[in-house]
PDB file of C-alpha atoms in Angstrom:
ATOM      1  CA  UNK A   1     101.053 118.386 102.391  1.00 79.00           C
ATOM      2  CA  UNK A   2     104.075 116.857 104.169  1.00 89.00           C
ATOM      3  CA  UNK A   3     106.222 114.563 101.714  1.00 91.00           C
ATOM      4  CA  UNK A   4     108.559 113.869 105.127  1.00 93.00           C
ATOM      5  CA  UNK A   5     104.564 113.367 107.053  1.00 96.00           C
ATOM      6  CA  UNK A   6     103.742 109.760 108.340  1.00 97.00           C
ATOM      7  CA  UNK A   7     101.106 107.827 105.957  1.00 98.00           C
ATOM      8  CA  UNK A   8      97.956 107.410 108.245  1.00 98.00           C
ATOM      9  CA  UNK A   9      96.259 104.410 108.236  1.00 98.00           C
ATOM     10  CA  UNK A  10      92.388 103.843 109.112  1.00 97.00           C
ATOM     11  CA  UNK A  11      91.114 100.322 109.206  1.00 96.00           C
ATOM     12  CA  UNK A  12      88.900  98.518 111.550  1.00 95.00           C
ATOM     13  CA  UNK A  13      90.224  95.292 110.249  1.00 93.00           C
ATOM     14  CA  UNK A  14      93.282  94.241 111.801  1.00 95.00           C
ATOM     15  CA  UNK A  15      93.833  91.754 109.464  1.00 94.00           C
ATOM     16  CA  UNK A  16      94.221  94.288 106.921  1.00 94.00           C
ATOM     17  CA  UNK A  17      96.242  96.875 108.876  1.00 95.00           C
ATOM     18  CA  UNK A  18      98.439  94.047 108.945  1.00 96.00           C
ATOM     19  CA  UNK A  19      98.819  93.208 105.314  1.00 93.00           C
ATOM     20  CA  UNK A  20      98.723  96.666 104.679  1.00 94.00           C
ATOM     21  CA  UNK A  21     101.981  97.305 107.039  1.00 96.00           C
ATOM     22  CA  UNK A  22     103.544  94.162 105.738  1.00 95.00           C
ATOM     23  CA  UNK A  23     103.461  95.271 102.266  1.00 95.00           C
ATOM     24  CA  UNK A  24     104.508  98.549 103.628  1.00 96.00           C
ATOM     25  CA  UNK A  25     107.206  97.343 105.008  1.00 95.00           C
ATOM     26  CA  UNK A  26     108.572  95.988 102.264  1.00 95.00           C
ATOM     27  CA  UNK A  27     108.239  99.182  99.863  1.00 94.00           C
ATOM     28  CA  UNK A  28     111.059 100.246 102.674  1.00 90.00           C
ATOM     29  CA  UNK A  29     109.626 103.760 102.199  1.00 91.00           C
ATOM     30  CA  UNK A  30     110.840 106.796 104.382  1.00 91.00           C
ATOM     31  CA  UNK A  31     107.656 107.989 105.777  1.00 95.00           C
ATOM     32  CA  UNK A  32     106.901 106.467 109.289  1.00 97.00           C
ATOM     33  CA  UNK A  33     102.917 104.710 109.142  1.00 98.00           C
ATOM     34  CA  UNK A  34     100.529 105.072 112.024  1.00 98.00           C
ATOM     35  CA  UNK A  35      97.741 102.954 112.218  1.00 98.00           C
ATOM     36  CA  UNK A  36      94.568 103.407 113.738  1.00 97.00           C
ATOM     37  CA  UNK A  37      91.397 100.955 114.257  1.00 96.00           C
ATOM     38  CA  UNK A  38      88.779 103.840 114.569  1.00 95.00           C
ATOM     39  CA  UNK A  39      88.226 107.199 113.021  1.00 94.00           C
ATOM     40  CA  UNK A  40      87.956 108.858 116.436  1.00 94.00           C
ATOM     41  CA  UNK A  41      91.284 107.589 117.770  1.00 96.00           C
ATOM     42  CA  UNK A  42      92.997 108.876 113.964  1.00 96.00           C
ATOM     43  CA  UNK A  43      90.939 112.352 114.663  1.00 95.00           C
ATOM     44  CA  UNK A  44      92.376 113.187 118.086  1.00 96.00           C
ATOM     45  CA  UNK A  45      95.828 112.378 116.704  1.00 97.00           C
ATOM     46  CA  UNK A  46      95.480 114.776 114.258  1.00 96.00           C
ATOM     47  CA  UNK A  47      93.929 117.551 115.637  1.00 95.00           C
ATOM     48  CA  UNK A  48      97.960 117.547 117.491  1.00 95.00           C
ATOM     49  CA  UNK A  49      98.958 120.729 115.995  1.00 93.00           C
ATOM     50  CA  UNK A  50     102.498 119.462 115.788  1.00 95.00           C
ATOM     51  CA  UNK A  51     101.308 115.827 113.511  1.00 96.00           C
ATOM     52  CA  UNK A  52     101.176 117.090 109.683  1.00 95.00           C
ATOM     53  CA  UNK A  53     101.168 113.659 107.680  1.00 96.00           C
ATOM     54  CA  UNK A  54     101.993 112.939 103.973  1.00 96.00           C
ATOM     55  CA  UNK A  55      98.547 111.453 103.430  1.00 96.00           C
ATOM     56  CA  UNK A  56      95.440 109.538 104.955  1.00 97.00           C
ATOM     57  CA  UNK A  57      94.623 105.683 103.813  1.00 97.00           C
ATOM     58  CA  UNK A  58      91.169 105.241 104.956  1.00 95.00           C
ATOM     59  CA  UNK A  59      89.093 101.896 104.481  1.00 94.00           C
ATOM     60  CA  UNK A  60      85.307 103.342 103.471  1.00 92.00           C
ATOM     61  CA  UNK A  61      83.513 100.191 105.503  1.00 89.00           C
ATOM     62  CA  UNK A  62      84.011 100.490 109.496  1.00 89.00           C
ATOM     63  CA  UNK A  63      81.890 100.087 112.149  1.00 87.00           C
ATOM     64  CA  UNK A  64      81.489 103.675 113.981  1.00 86.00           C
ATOM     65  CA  UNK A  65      82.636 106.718 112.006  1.00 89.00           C
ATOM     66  CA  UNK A  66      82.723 104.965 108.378  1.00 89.00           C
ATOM     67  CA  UNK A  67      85.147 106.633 105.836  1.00 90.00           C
ATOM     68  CA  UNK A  68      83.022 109.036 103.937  1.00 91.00           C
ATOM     69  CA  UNK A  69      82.125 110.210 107.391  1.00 92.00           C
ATOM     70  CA  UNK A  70      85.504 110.809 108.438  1.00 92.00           C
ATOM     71  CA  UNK A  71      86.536 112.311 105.260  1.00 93.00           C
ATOM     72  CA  UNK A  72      84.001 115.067 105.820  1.00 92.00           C
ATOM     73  CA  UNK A  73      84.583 115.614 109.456  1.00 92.00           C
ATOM     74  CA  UNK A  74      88.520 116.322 107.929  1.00 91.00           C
ATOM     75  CA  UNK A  75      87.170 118.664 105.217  1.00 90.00           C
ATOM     76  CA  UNK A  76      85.190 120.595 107.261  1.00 91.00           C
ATOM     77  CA  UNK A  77      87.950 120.981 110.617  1.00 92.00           C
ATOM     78  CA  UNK A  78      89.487 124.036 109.693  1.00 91.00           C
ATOM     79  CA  UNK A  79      92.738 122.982 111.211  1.00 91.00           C
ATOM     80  CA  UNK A  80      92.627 119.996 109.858  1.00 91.00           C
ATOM     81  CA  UNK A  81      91.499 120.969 106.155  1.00 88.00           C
ATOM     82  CA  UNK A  82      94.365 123.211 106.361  1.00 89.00           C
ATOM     83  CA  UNK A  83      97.111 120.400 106.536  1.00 90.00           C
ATOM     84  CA  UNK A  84      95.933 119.481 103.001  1.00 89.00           C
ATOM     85  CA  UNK A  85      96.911 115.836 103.925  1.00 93.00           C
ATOM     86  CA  UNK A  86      95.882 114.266 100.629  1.00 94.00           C
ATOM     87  CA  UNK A  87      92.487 111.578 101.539  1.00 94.00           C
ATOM     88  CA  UNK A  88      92.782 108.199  99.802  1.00 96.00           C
ATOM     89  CA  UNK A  89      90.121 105.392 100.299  1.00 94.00           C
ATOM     90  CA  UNK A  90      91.227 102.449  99.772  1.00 91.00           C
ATOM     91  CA  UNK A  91      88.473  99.711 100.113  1.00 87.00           C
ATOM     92  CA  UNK A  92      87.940  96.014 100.325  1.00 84.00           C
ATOM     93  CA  UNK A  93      85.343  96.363  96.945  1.00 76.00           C
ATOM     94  CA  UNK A  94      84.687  98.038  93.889  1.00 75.00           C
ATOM     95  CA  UNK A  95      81.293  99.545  94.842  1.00 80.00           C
ATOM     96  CA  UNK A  96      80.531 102.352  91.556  1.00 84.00           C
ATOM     97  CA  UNK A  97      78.429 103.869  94.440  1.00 88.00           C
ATOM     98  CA  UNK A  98      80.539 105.004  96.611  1.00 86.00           C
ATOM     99  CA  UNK A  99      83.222 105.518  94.783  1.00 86.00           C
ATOM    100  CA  UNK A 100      80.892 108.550  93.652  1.00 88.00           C
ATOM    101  CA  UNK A 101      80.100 109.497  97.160  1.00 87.00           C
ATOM    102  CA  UNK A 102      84.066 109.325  97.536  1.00 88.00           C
ATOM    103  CA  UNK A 103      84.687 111.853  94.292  1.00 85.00           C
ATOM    104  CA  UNK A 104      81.872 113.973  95.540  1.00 87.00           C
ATOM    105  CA  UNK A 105      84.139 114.503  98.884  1.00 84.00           C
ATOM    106  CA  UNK A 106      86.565 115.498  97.178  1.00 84.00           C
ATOM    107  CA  UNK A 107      88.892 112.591  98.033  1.00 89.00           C
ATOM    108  CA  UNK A 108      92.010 112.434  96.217  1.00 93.00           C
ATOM    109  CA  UNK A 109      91.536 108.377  95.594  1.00 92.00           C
ATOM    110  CA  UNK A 110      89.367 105.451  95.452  1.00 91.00           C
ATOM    111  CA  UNK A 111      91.003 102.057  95.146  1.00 93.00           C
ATOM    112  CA  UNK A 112      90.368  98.387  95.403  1.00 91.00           C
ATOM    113  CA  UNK A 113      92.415  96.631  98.443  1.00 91.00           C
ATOM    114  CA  UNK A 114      93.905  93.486  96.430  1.00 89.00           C
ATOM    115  CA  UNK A 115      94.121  90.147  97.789  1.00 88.00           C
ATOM    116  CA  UNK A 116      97.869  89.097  96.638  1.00 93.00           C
ATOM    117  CA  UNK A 117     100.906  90.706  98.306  1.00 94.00           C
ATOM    118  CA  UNK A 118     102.563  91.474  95.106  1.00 95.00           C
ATOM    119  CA  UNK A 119      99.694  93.391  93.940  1.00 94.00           C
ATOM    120  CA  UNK A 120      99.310  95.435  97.146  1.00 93.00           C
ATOM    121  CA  UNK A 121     102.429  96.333  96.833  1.00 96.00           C
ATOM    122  CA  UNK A 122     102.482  97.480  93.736  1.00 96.00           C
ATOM    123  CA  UNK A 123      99.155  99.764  94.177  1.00 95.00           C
ATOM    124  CA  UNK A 124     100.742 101.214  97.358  1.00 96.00           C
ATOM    125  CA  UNK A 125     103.999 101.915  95.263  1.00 96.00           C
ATOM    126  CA  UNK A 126     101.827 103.418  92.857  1.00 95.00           C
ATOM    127  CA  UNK A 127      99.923 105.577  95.210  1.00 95.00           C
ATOM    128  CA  UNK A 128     103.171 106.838  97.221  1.00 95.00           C
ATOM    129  CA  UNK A 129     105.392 107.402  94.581  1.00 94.00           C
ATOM    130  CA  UNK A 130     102.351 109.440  92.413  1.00 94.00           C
ATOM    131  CA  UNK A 131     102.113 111.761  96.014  1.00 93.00           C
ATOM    132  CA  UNK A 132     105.917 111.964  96.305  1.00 91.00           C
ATOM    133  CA  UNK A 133     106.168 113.896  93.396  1.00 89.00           C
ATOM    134  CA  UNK A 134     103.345 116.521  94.378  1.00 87.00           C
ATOM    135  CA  UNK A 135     104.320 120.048  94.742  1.00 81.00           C
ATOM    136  CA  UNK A 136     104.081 120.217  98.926  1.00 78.00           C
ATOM    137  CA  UNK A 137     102.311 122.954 100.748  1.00 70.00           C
TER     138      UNK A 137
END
């Protein structure tokens, strides 16, 4: 793991990968955040030898490659599994269901996307600052 990494965002939705960057924004964090509409666009960016993010937001519902897919495309890539980018799914339900498919991937979080700014920000303060303080690779 990279603390100095970018944060990698995966949503189809670009009306969420805009709130999400707004409330990024305003967190005025240090890591750069690189957003990506499909899993197979955030894929060949990583596979770059020379990108080695801080961590991976991933929505679970998208149209192609949902998140649970990409996740285990990730865990399996050697090269990628061996960035140990921590996996985070952050979703626009609470679905008990696959938020047990998520745990069984091993994914390092499962959260709720909220619908007020002030509590986005605060989860995404929550989830940065909690990865911050990680031991890095």
């Amino acid at each position: 793991m990279n603390l100095q990494g970018e944060i990698i965002l995966i949503d189809d939705d670009s009306d969420d990968r805009e709130f999400f960057e707004i409330a990024y924004n305003d967190l005025n964090c240090v890591n750069k955040l690189k957003k990506f509409a499909t899993s197979q666009d955030a894929i060949d960016y990583l596979r770059d030898p020379k990108v080695r993010p801080f961590m991976i937001v991933s929505d679970i519902n998208m149209n192609t490659t949902n998140g649970l897919e990409l996740r285990e495309v990730i865990f399996h890539d050697e090269e990628l599994h061996e960035k140990c980018i921590p996996y985070i799914f952050m979703t626009g339900g609470e679905n008990p269901m696959q938020a047990k498919e998520a745990y069984k991937k091993s994914v390092q979080g499962f959260f709720a996307k909220r619908n007020s700014m002030d509590e986005y920000k605060k989860l995404l303060s929550y989830i940065i600052n909690y990865w911050q303080h990680a031991i890095p690779d």
